Coordinates of N, CA and C in Angstrom, one line a residue:
M1 N 92.4 85.2 130.8 CA 92.5 85.2 129.4 C 94.0 85.2 129.0
P2 N 94.4 84.2 128.1 CA 95.8 84.1 127.7 C 96.2 85.3 126.8
V3 N 97.4 85.7 127.0 CA 98.0 86.8 126.2 C 98.7 86.3 125.0
A4 N 98.4 86.8 123.8 CA 99.1 86.4 122.6 C 100.6 86.8 122.7
A5 N 101.4 85.9 122.3 CA 102.9 86.1 122.3 C 103.2 87.2 121.3
R6 N 104.0 88.2 121.7 CA 104.4 89.2 120.8 C 105.6 88.8 120.0
F7 N 106.5 88.0 120.6 CA 107.7 87.5 120.0 C 107.7 86.0 119.8
L8 N 108.3 85.5 118.7 CA 108.4 84.1 118.4 C 109.9 83.7 118.4
T9 N 110.1 82.5 118.8 CA 111.5 81.9 118.7 C 111.7 81.5 117.3
P10 N 113.0 81.4 116.9 CA 113.2 80.9 115.5 C 112.6 79.5 115.2
A11 N 112.5 78.7 116.3 CA 111.8 77.4 116.1 C 110.3 77.6 115.8
D12 N 109.7 78.6 116.5 CA 108.3 78.9 116.2 C 108.1 79.4 114.8
V13 N 109.0 80.3 114.4 CA 108.9 80.8 113.0 C 109.1 79.7 112.0
A14 N 110.0 78.8 112.2 CA 110.2 77.6 111.3 C 108.9 76.8 111.2
E15 N 108.3 76.6 112.3 CA 107.0 75.9 112.3 C 105.9 76.6 111.5
V16 N 105.8 77.9 111.7 CA 104.8 78.7 111.0 C 105.1 78.7 109.5
L17 N 106.3 78.8 109.1 CA 106.7 78.8 107.7 C 106.9 77.4 107.1
N18 N 106.9 76.4 107.9 CA 107.1 75.0 107.5 C 108.4 74.9 106.7
V19 N 109.5 75.5 107.4 CA 110.8 75.4 106.9 C 111.7 74.9 108.0
S20 N 113.0 74.7 107.7 CA 113.9 74.2 108.8 C 114.4 75.4 109.6
L21 N 114.8 75.1 110.8 CA 115.4 76.1 111.7 C 116.6 76.8 111.1
S22 N 117.4 76.0 110.4 CA 118.6 76.6 109.7 C 118.2 77.6 108.6
Q23 N 117.1 77.4 107.9 CA 116.6 78.3 107.0 C 116.2 79.6 107.6
V24 N 115.5 79.5 108.8 CA 115.1 80.7 109.5 C 116.3 81.5 110.0
M25 N 117.3 80.8 110.5 CA 118.5 81.4 111.0 C 119.2 82.2 109.8
A26 N 119.2 81.6 108.7 CA 119.9 82.2 107.5 C 119.1 83.5 107.1
L27 N 117.8 83.4 107.2 CA 116.9 84.6 106.9 C 117.2 85.7 107.9
L28 N 117.3 85.3 109.2 CA 117.6 86.3 110.2 C 119.0 87.0 110.0
R29 N 120.0 86.1 109.8 CA 121.3 86.6 109.7 C 121.5 87.5 108.4
S30 N 120.8 87.2 107.4 CA 120.9 88.0 106.1 C 120.1 89.3 106.2
G31 N 119.2 89.4 107.2 CA 118.3 90.5 107.3 C 117.1 90.5 106.5
E32 N 116.9 89.4 105.7 CA 115.7 89.2 104.9 C 114.4 89.2 105.8
L33 N 114.6 88.5 106.9 CA 113.6 88.4 108.0 C 114.1 89.2 109.2
V34 N 113.3 90.2 109.6 CA 113.8 91.1 110.7 C 113.5 90.5 112.0
G35 N 114.6 90.4 112.8 CA 114.5 89.9 114.2 C 115.4 90.7 115.1
V36 N 115.3 90.4 116.4 CA 116.2 91.0 117.4 C 116.9 89.9 118.2
K37 N 118.1 90.3 118.6 CA 118.9 89.4 119.5 C 118.7 90.0 120.9
I38 N 118.3 89.1 121.8 CA 118.0 89.5 123.2 C 118.9 88.8 124.2
G39 N 119.4 89.5 125.1 CA 120.2 89.0 126.2 C 121.6 88.8 125.8
G40 N 122.4 88.4 126.9 CA 123.8 88.2 126.7 C 124.2 87.0 125.8
R41 N 123.3 86.0 125.6 CA 123.6 84.9 124.7 C 123.1 85.2 123.3
G42 N 122.4 86.3 123.2 CA 122.0 86.7 121.8 C 121.0 85.8 121.2
Q43 N 120.0 85.5 122.0 CA 118.9 84.6 121.4 C 118.0 85.4 120.5
W44 N 117.8 84.9 119.3 CA 116.9 85.6 118.3 C 115.5 85.5 118.7
R45 N 114.7 86.6 118.4 CA 113.3 86.6 118.5 C 112.7 87.4 117.3
V46 N 111.6 87.0 116.9 CA 110.9 87.7 115.8 C 109.5 88.1 116.2
E47 N 109.3 89.4 116.1 CA 108.0 90.0 116.4 C 106.9 89.4 115.4
T48 N 105.8 89.1 116.0 CA 104.8 88.5 115.1 C 104.4 89.4 114.0
D49 N 104.3 90.7 114.2 CA 104.0 91.7 113.1 C 105.1 91.7 112.0
R50 N 106.3 91.5 112.4 CA 107.4 91.4 111.4 C 107.3 90.2 110.6
L51 N 106.9 89.1 111.2 CA 106.8 87.8 110.5 C 105.6 88.0 109.5
E52 N 104.5 88.6 109.9 CA 103.4 88.8 109.0 C 103.8 89.8 107.8
D53 N 104.6 90.8 108.1 CA 105.1 91.7 107.1 C 106.0 90.9 106.1
Y54 N 106.8 90.0 106.6 CA 107.7 89.2 105.7 C 106.8 88.3 104.8
I55 N 105.8 87.7 105.4 CA 104.9 86.8 104.6 C 104.2 87.6 103.5
S56 N 103.7 88.8 103.9 CA 103.0 89.6 102.9 C 104.0 90.0 101.8
R57 N 105.2 90.3 102.1 CA 106.2 90.7 101.1 C 106.5 89.5 100.2
L58 N 106.5 88.3 100.7 CA 106.7 87.1 99.9 C 105.5 86.9 98.9
Y59 N 104.3 87.2 99.4 CA 103.2 87.1 98.5 C 103.3 88.1 97.4
A60 N 103.7 89.3 97.7 CA 103.8 90.3 96.6 C 104.9 90.0 95.6
E61 N 106.1 89.5 96.2 CA 107.2 89.1 95.3 C 106.7 87.9 94.4
T62 N 106.0 87.0 94.9 CA 105.5 85.8 94.2 C 104.5 86.3 93.1
A63 N 103.6 87.2 93.4 CA 102.7 87.7 92.4 C 103.4 88.4 91.3
D64 N 104.5 89.2 91.6 CA 105.3 89.8 90.6 C 106.0 88.8 89.7
Y65 N 106.5 87.7 90.3 CA 107.2 86.7 89.6 C 106.2 86.0 88.6
V66 N 105.0 85.7 89.1 CA 104.0 85.0 88.3 C 103.6 85.9 87.1
A67 N 103.5 87.2 87.4 CA 103.1 88.1 86.3 C 104.1 88.2 85.3
Q68 N 105.4 88.1 85.6 CA 106.5 88.2 84.7 C 106.8 86.9 84.0
H69 N 106.3 85.8 84.5 CA 106.6 84.5 84.0 C 105.3 83.7 83.8
P70 N 104.5 84.1 82.8 CA 103.3 83.5 82.6 C 103.5 82.0 82.1
V71 N 102.6 81.2 82.5 CA 102.6 79.8 82.0 C 102.1 79.7 80.6
A72 N 102.9 79.1 79.7 CA 102.5 79.0 78.3 C 101.2 78.2 78.2
D73 N 100.4 78.6 77.3 CA 99.1 77.9 77.0 C 99.4 76.6 76.3
P74 N 99.1 75.4 77.0 CA 99.5 74.1 76.4 C 98.7 73.8 75.2
G75 N 97.6 74.5 74.9 CA 96.8 74.3 73.7 C 97.2 75.1 72.5
A76 N 98.1 76.1 72.8 CA 98.5 77.0 71.7 C 99.4 76.4 70.7
D77 N 99.3 76.7 69.5 CA 100.2 76.2 68.4 C 101.5 77.1 68.4
G78 N 102.6 76.4 68.1 CA 103.8 77.2 67.9 C 104.7 77.2 69.0

């Protein structure tokens, strides 16, 4: 039985989020996305649970933004 990977490479994260590798690296370096540097060459890895936490946080932030910026009713006068 295959074991699910605990850690993802930045390239894997980029694929999951459908963004560029440079965007993922910027998120890691800023600390917005939590990752760890492993080994002497400092290769980044992101724990799958941390990626899911990040995605959940983005959903919450987006919901807050939508609540604060309602779409105007196109049928309303004025």
